[in-house]
Tab-separated table of C-alpha atoms in Angstrom:
chain	number	residue	atom	x	y	z
A	1	UNK	CA	213.443	117.298	251.563
A	2	UNK	CA	216.352	117.512	248.452
A	3	UNK	CA	218.067	114.587	250.425
A	4	UNK	CA	214.744	112.819	248.570
A	5	UNK	CA	216.480	114.202	245.632
A	6	UNK	CA	219.148	112.956	245.586
A	7	UNK	CA	217.692	109.626	246.522
A	8	UNK	CA	216.612	109.062	242.929
A	9	UNK	CA	219.614	110.058	240.928
A	10	UNK	CA	221.626	107.898	243.235
A	11	UNK	CA	218.471	104.994	242.008
A	12	UNK	CA	219.195	106.160	238.745
A	13	UNK	CA	222.730	106.323	237.714
A	14	UNK	CA	223.043	102.537	239.961
A	15	UNK	CA	220.060	99.400	239.043
A	16	UNK	CA	221.227	96.818	242.075
A	17	UNK	CA	222.541	93.591	241.458
A	18	UNK	CA	220.816	89.976	240.536
A	19	UNK	CA	221.888	87.647	242.799
A	20	UNK	CA	224.013	84.653	242.125
A	21	UNK	CA	223.722	81.473	242.855
A	22	UNK	CA	227.425	80.963	242.009
A	23	UNK	CA	229.261	82.924	244.008
A	24	UNK	CA	232.526	82.508	242.349
A	25	UNK	CA	231.409	84.199	239.557
A	26	UNK	CA	231.104	87.596	241.424
A	27	UNK	CA	233.338	90.476	239.851
A	28	UNK	CA	236.680	91.703	241.747
A	29	UNK	CA	237.744	95.410	241.571
A	30	UNK	CA	241.590	94.599	243.021
A	31	UNK	CA	243.197	98.157	242.399
A	32	UNK	CA	245.987	95.900	242.486
A	33	UNK	CA	245.150	94.185	239.263
A	34	UNK	CA	242.536	96.213	237.544
A	35	UNK	CA	245.179	99.604	236.637
A	36	UNK	CA	247.166	97.617	234.597
A	37	UNK	CA	244.475	96.435	232.296
A	38	UNK	CA	244.526	97.735	229.075
A	39	UNK	CA	239.820	96.183	228.500
A	40	UNK	CA	238.431	96.919	231.536
A	41	UNK	CA	236.048	95.040	232.500
A	42	UNK	CA	232.157	96.321	231.127
A	43	UNK	CA	230.330	97.219	234.492
A	44	UNK	CA	232.584	100.283	234.759
A	45	UNK	CA	231.785	101.387	231.506
A	46	UNK	CA	229.722	103.770	230.968
A	47	UNK	CA	227.088	105.223	229.259
A	48	UNK	CA	228.211	107.645	226.194
A	49	UNK	CA	226.126	110.944	228.297
A	50	UNK	CA	227.632	110.011	231.108
A	51	UNK	CA	230.973	110.327	230.417
A	52	UNK	CA	233.759	112.401	231.224
A	53	UNK	CA	234.325	115.331	228.924
A	54	UNK	CA	238.272	116.577	228.084
A	55	UNK	CA	239.553	119.485	229.712
A	56	UNK	CA	236.759	120.230	231.923
A	57	UNK	CA	237.205	124.096	232.571
A	58	UNK	CA	238.284	125.626	235.993
A	59	UNK	CA	235.819	127.219	237.973
A	60	UNK	CA	236.224	129.050	240.215
A	61	UNK	CA	235.488	129.364	243.894
A	62	UNK	CA	236.770	131.483	245.967
A	63	UNK	CA	239.809	131.012	248.775
A	64	UNK	CA	239.101	132.040	251.462
A	65	UNK	CA	241.579	132.881	254.692
A	66	UNK	CA	240.275	132.044	257.803
A	67	UNK	CA	243.372	133.334	259.830
A	68	UNK	CA	241.864	136.781	259.960
A	69	UNK	CA	238.079	134.801	261.803
A	70	UNK	CA	240.360	131.947	263.895
A	71	UNK	CA	242.123	135.315	265.242
A	72	UNK	CA	238.939	137.116	266.498
A	73	UNK	CA	239.495	140.153	263.503
A	74	UNK	CA	235.771	141.145	263.036
A	75	UNK	CA	237.133	142.730	259.872
A	76	UNK	CA	238.598	139.402	258.069
A	77	UNK	CA	235.362	137.352	259.495
A	78	UNK	CA	232.753	139.693	257.095
A	79	UNK	CA	234.884	139.368	254.226
A	80	UNK	CA	234.712	135.912	254.599
A	81	UNK	CA	231.635	134.856	255.316
A	82	UNK	CA	230.302	137.970	252.137
A	83	UNK	CA	233.043	134.797	250.186
A	84	UNK	CA	230.644	131.824	251.275
A	85	UNK	CA	227.737	133.832	250.937
A	86	UNK	CA	228.955	134.552	246.974
A	87	UNK	CA	229.791	131.345	246.763
A	88	UNK	CA	227.052	129.020	248.441
A	89	UNK	CA	224.645	131.177	245.915
A	90	UNK	CA	225.872	130.209	243.184
A	91	UNK	CA	227.211	126.721	243.923
A	92	UNK	CA	227.616	126.056	247.449
A	93	UNK	CA	231.383	124.867	246.627
A	94	UNK	CA	234.173	127.121	247.739
A	95	UNK	CA	238.132	126.869	249.830
A	96	UNK	CA	239.390	127.547	253.176
A	97	UNK	CA	243.041	128.056	253.831
A	98	UNK	CA	245.087	129.045	256.849
A	99	UNK	CA	242.307	126.881	258.494
A	100	UNK	CA	244.186	125.775	261.641
A	101	UNK	CA	244.828	121.914	260.489
A	102	UNK	CA	248.332	121.136	261.711
A	103	UNK	CA	250.369	120.299	258.875
A	104	UNK	CA	251.509	117.136	260.146
A	105	UNK	CA	248.183	115.467	260.860
A	106	UNK	CA	247.317	116.326	257.244
A	107	UNK	CA	251.264	114.779	256.159
A	108	UNK	CA	249.972	111.502	258.391
A	109	UNK	CA	246.234	111.243	257.481
A	110	UNK	CA	247.549	110.898	253.617
A	111	UNK	CA	249.844	109.089	254.911
A	112	UNK	CA	247.827	106.414	256.812
A	113	UNK	CA	246.080	106.036	253.813
A	114	UNK	CA	248.634	105.563	251.275
A	115	UNK	CA	249.025	102.686	254.241
A	116	UNK	CA	246.006	101.295	253.958
A	117	UNK	CA	244.480	101.462	249.904
A	118	UNK	CA	248.475	99.246	249.511
A	119	UNK	CA	247.132	96.712	251.542
A	120	UNK	CA	247.031	93.168	249.755
A	121	UNK	CA	242.546	93.312	249.118
A	122	UNK	CA	242.462	90.015	251.411
A	123	UNK	CA	243.431	91.334	254.301
A	124	UNK	CA	241.347	95.405	253.533
A	125	UNK	CA	238.343	92.846	253.552
A	126	UNK	CA	238.527	92.290	256.935
A	127	UNK	CA	237.353	95.185	257.425
A	128	UNK	CA	234.667	94.486	254.400
A	129	UNK	CA	231.219	96.770	254.069
A	130	UNK	CA	228.551	93.856	255.132
A	131	UNK	CA	225.451	94.258	253.258
A	132	UNK	CA	222.958	96.912	255.337
A	133	UNK	CA	226.203	98.672	256.266
A	134	UNK	CA	227.518	101.768	255.250
A	135	UNK	CA	230.499	101.724	257.325
A	136	UNK	CA	234.240	100.049	256.071
A	137	UNK	CA	235.678	98.826	253.586
A	138	UNK	CA	234.123	99.176	249.728
A	139	UNK	CA	236.174	97.413	247.009
A	140	UNK	CA	233.257	99.559	243.794
A	141	UNK	CA	230.216	98.151	244.764
A	142	UNK	CA	230.611	94.864	243.155
A	143	UNK	CA	229.319	92.846	245.257
A	144	UNK	CA	225.736	95.694	244.976
A	145	UNK	CA	225.528	96.799	241.257
A	146	UNK	CA	226.360	94.844	238.133
A	147	UNK	CA	226.251	98.633	235.629
A	148	UNK	CA	228.151	101.576	235.989
A	149	UNK	CA	230.113	100.793	238.705
A	150	UNK	CA	232.500	103.316	240.256
A	151	UNK	CA	236.354	103.259	239.901
A	152	UNK	CA	237.521	103.029	242.970
A	153	UNK	CA	237.996	101.886	247.109
A	154	UNK	CA	236.992	103.342	249.989
A	155	UNK	CA	237.045	102.786	253.521
A	156	UNK	CA	234.269	104.872	256.041
A	157	UNK	CA	233.171	104.991	259.297
A	158	UNK	CA	231.955	107.277	261.563
A	159	UNK	CA	232.786	110.008	264.251
A	160	UNK	CA	231.094	111.725	267.186
A	161	UNK	CA	231.557	115.006	269.076
A	162	UNK	CA	229.903	112.581	272.126
A	163	UNK	CA	232.185	113.017	275.427
A	164	UNK	CA	231.997	109.480	275.966
A	165	UNK	CA	232.512	109.039	271.983
A	166	UNK	CA	236.678	109.955	272.733
A	167	UNK	CA	238.025	106.714	271.021
A	168	UNK	CA	234.938	105.678	268.511
A	169	UNK	CA	236.761	105.902	265.380
A	170	UNK	CA	240.285	104.021	266.891
A	171	UNK	CA	238.479	101.677	268.347
A	172	UNK	CA	236.362	101.016	265.234
A	173	UNK	CA	239.173	100.397	263.014
A	174	UNK	CA	241.321	98.110	266.014
A	175	UNK	CA	238.718	96.352	266.262
A	176	UNK	CA	238.119	95.729	262.019
A	177	UNK	CA	241.778	95.379	261.293
A	178	UNK	CA	243.419	94.381	263.968
A	179	UNK	CA	245.872	95.525	266.629
A	180	UNK	CA	248.413	96.409	264.922
A	181	UNK	CA	246.046	99.573	263.347
A	182	UNK	CA	246.053	100.877	266.356
A	183	UNK	CA	248.282	103.813	264.459
A	184	UNK	CA	246.190	104.683	262.261
A	185	UNK	CA	242.988	104.609	264.492
A	186	UNK	CA	244.276	107.617	266.459
A	187	UNK	CA	245.740	109.658	263.555
A	188	UNK	CA	242.074	109.514	262.162
A	189	UNK	CA	240.302	109.776	265.830
A	190	UNK	CA	242.362	113.132	265.556
A	191	UNK	CA	241.555	114.055	261.847
A	192	UNK	CA	238.065	113.533	262.191
A	193	UNK	CA	238.088	115.639	266.240
A	194	UNK	CA	239.888	118.726	263.963
A	195	UNK	CA	237.462	118.507	260.874
A	196	UNK	CA	234.626	118.696	263.324
A	197	UNK	CA	236.031	121.809	265.043
A	198	UNK	CA	236.981	123.105	261.364
A	199	UNK	CA	233.073	122.266	260.564
A	200	UNK	CA	232.282	124.254	263.777
A	201	UNK	CA	233.989	127.632	262.859
A	202	UNK	CA	232.709	127.384	259.070
A	203	UNK	CA	228.730	126.868	260.498
A	204	UNK	CA	230.046	130.122	262.605
A	205	UNK	CA	230.764	131.696	259.431
A	206	UNK	CA	227.422	130.011	257.385
A	207	UNK	CA	225.703	131.804	260.367
A	208	UNK	CA	226.677	135.467	260.037
A	209	UNK	CA	226.720	135.021	256.125
A	210	UNK	CA	223.166	134.337	256.169
A	211	UNK	CA	222.088	136.844	259.056
A	212	UNK	CA	221.486	135.123	261.216
A	213	UNK	CA	223.016	134.215	265.030
A	214	UNK	CA	226.418	133.745	265.046
A	215	UNK	CA	226.328	130.650	267.288
A	216	UNK	CA	222.846	129.219	266.181
A	217	UNK	CA	224.636	126.421	263.163
A	218	UNK	CA	227.587	126.063	265.172
A	219	UNK	CA	225.380	124.743	268.056
A	220	UNK	CA	223.161	122.646	266.114
A	221	UNK	CA	226.282	121.146	264.836
A	222	UNK	CA	228.376	120.739	268.416
A	223	UNK	CA	226.853	117.129	269.205
A	224	UNK	CA	227.672	116.002	265.239
A	225	UNK	CA	226.870	112.277	264.685
A	226	UNK	CA	229.705	112.886	261.388
A	227	UNK	CA	230.413	110.762	258.547
A	228	UNK	CA	234.362	110.079	257.707
A	229	UNK	CA	235.623	108.840	254.034
A	230	UNK	CA	239.259	107.560	252.444
A	231	UNK	CA	238.384	107.562	248.951
A	232	UNK	CA	241.179	105.625	246.794
A	233	UNK	CA	240.792	105.723	242.498
A	234	UNK	CA	243.171	103.576	241.365
A	235	UNK	CA	244.777	104.233	238.066
A	236	UNK	CA	242.460	103.257	234.500
A	237	UNK	CA	243.715	103.195	231.657
A	238	UNK	CA	240.345	103.696	230.495
A	239	UNK	CA	239.670	106.941	231.670
A	240	UNK	CA	237.700	108.214	229.683
A	241	UNK	CA	234.827	105.301	229.453
A	242	UNK	CA	234.116	104.878	233.425
A	243	UNK	CA	233.814	107.329	236.547
A	244	UNK	CA	235.908	107.025	239.916
A	245	UNK	CA	232.352	108.501	241.334
A	246	UNK	CA	228.758	109.589	239.452
A	247	UNK	CA	227.221	112.359	240.087
A	248	UNK	CA	225.858	112.920	243.033
A	249	UNK	CA	224.398	115.888	246.269
A	250	UNK	CA	225.960	115.356	249.275
A	251	UNK	CA	222.535	114.823	251.264
A	252	UNK	CA	224.922	115.364	254.581
A	253	UNK	CA	225.129	119.500	256.395
A	254	UNK	CA	228.439	119.832	255.325
A	255	UNK	CA	231.737	118.120	253.138
A	256	UNK	CA	235.193	119.437	253.976
A	257	UNK	CA	236.860	116.776	251.086
A	258	UNK	CA	241.164	117.524	251.647
A	259	UNK	CA	242.738	116.466	248.085
A	260	UNK	CA	246.340	115.252	247.338
A	261	UNK	CA	248.169	116.640	244.656
A	262	UNK	CA	246.052	114.276	240.973
A	263	UNK	CA	242.820	116.569	240.014
A	264	UNK	CA	239.617	114.375	239.633
A	265	UNK	CA	237.256	116.892	241.490
A	266	UNK	CA	234.186	118.516	239.160
A	267	UNK	CA	230.736	120.131	239.628
A	268	UNK	CA	228.349	120.356	237.921
A	269	UNK	CA	227.240	124.845	236.960
A	270	UNK	CA	225.438	126.247	234.634
A	271	UNK	CA	224.934	123.168	232.693
A	272	UNK	CA	228.784	122.146	232.551
A	273	UNK	CA	231.130	120.244	234.401
A	274	UNK	CA	233.559	122.491	235.732
A	275	UNK	CA	236.604	120.755	237.503
A	276	UNK	CA	238.399	121.978	241.129
A	277	UNK	CA	242.153	122.525	240.985
A	278	UNK	CA	243.881	120.635	243.925
A	279	UNK	CA	245.058	122.632	246.433
A	280	UNK	CA	246.859	120.607	249.203
A	281	UNK	CA	247.081	124.446	251.499
A	282	UNK	CA	244.077	124.374	250.643
A	283	UNK	CA	240.245	122.428	252.005
A	284	UNK	CA	237.808	121.613	249.993
A	285	UNK	CA	234.108	122.465	251.571
A	286	UNK	CA	230.978	121.923	249.514
A	287	UNK	CA	226.979	122.650	250.626
A	288	UNK	CA	225.051	119.777	251.502
A	289	UNK	CA	221.374	118.787	250.918
A	290	UNK	CA	220.800	119.001	255.005
A	291	UNK	CA	222.321	122.985	254.898
A	292	UNK	CA	220.489	123.289	251.971
A	293	UNK	CA	217.281	122.472	253.985
A	294	UNK	CA	218.366	124.958	256.698
A	295	UNK	CA	219.326	127.490	254.772
A	296	UNK	CA	215.139	127.434	253.883
A	297	UNK	CA	216.800	127.439	249.945
A	298	UNK	CA	219.310	129.995	249.615
A	299	UNK	CA	221.897	128.072	249.847
A	300	UNK	CA	222.981	125.240	246.993
A	301	UNK	CA	223.625	121.493	247.508
A	302	UNK	CA	225.480	121.051	243.634
A	303	UNK	CA	225.503	117.963	241.805
A	304	UNK	CA	229.259	116.608	241.516
A	305	UNK	CA	231.729	113.223	241.014
A	306	UNK	CA	235.513	112.504	240.455
A	307	UNK	CA	237.067	111.761	237.047
A	308	UNK	CA	240.176	109.222	237.397
A	309	UNK	CA	242.702	109.128	235.112
A	310	UNK	CA	245.811	106.315	232.977
A	311	UNK	CA	248.734	107.675	234.862
A	312	UNK	CA	248.497	108.275	238.887
A	313	UNK	CA	246.269	107.569	241.517
A	314	UNK	CA	243.723	109.632	243.126
A	315	UNK	CA	243.659	110.241	246.920
A	316	UNK	CA	241.162	112.132	249.127
A	317	UNK	CA	239.780	112.361	252.463
A	318	UNK	CA	236.117	113.915	253.632
A	319	UNK	CA	234.133	114.493	256.109
A	320	UNK	CA	230.927	114.415	256.850
A	321	UNK	CA	229.216	116.662	259.493
A	322	UNK	CA	225.506	115.282	260.448
A	323	UNK	CA	223.540	116.591	263.589
A	324	UNK	CA	222.551	114.327	266.198
A	325	UNK	CA	220.773	111.139	264.259
A	326	UNK	CA	217.251	112.856	266.729
A	327	UNK	CA	217.287	116.729	265.497
A	328	UNK	CA	215.142	118.036	263.360
A	329	UNK	CA	215.880	120.349	260.256
A	330	UNK	CA	213.734	123.757	259.569
A	331	UNK	CA	215.324	126.996	259.109
A	332	UNK	CA	215.877	129.235	261.293
A	333	UNK	CA	212.979	131.874	261.771
A	334	UNK	CA	215.237	134.801	260.110
A	335	UNK	CA	215.225	133.348	256.799
A	336	UNK	CA	211.660	132.406	256.363
A	337	UNK	CA	208.320	134.639	256.001
A	338	UNK	CA	205.750	135.479	254.230
A	339	UNK	CA	208.109	135.822	250.274
A	340	UNK	CA	210.003	133.058	251.527
A	341	UNK	CA	207.786	130.502	252.839
A	342	UNK	CA	209.375	127.781	254.674
A	343	UNK	CA	210.639	125.231	252.466
A	344	UNK	CA	211.143	122.076	254.641
A	345	UNK	CA	210.534	120.846	258.721
A	346	UNK	CA	211.727	117.117	258.749
A	347	UNK	CA	214.202	114.809	261.082
A	348	UNK	CA	217.692	114.670	259.733
A	349	UNK	CA	217.565	110.592	258.518
A	350	UNK	CA	220.619	109.348	259.428
A	351	UNK	CA	219.758	106.081	257.383
A	352	UNK	CA	218.674	107.466	254.025
A	353	UNK	CA	221.686	110.235	254.274
A	354	UNK	CA	224.631	107.252	255.434
A	355	UNK	CA	222.861	105.462	252.079
A	356	UNK	CA	223.265	107.510	250.159
A	357	UNK	CA	226.617	108.200	250.762
A	358	UNK	CA	227.663	104.929	250.705
A	359	UNK	CA	227.368	104.968	246.609
A	360	UNK	CA	228.989	108.756	246.423
A	361	UNK	CA	231.916	111.082	246.930
A	362	UNK	CA	234.362	111.986	246.120
């Protein structure tokens, strides 16, 4: 499956850091300090052929109005599925508006993200991601790699749509950070539930666009076991030398990204990097490797990355839709024929997906 290809990409873009006996010499990514530094540490400087390009052209992505689909309008539903089909065959990225996600919930999700990343480093490190884990707080990858480090901080956690997991996110964050951050946990519990609901609706449109049963993919992901990530890219005084996130494809099924009003997302299309400007009213949706396999290769999972700037921090909320761990990823029979043989049949590998995601996301 394409997930193996992306694992190779991840291994090419980073090199494991040699263990050092002197723990005091380890580089620490403290955004409150480094954002003012005129000379950035060499570990964050990328090779010349991978450095960000200035003035990347805008990628033409459809802005899809989900209002008609959500209200049951069959004409609007078919039009939305057609736009999605065209985008997913080209590069796998599209925007959705009138998505049904509460505006206050979105505002709260951004507010509590700000609150978390503005905490002192020592306090954020209470949720520090441990070696071998894929959830928790990470300040760049300074403890794991020594070259091509990303200029970012992240907070990651799992979400499950199972009925008995109704407080999974809240409980995890309270356990890591203490009861004083319970409200943060509640906000992201609600946000993940909203993203799961939106994801299942988009799965219906994807099924229609591919000519399979409307409920096929919705039922496949109904009890999804997904990943949520908060991304924080502090200002960098040398943004032309580094990247917020290196080039990668998402190994999961579907990514729903909400950007703040600061640009930074870039997609590699037709041998050139293109930008997707922020639109606070919209979600950016992109196909991942797992859904590329489910579509039998008809829809694309595309390379993308994040760049940084010297003036403003950039923040984003990324929800990665994943099937239950025991699901077999195989395209529906309607997408397999003599002219289009089955490309893959494999179980979803959560460990591999989480490992690749721990190195990526925009």
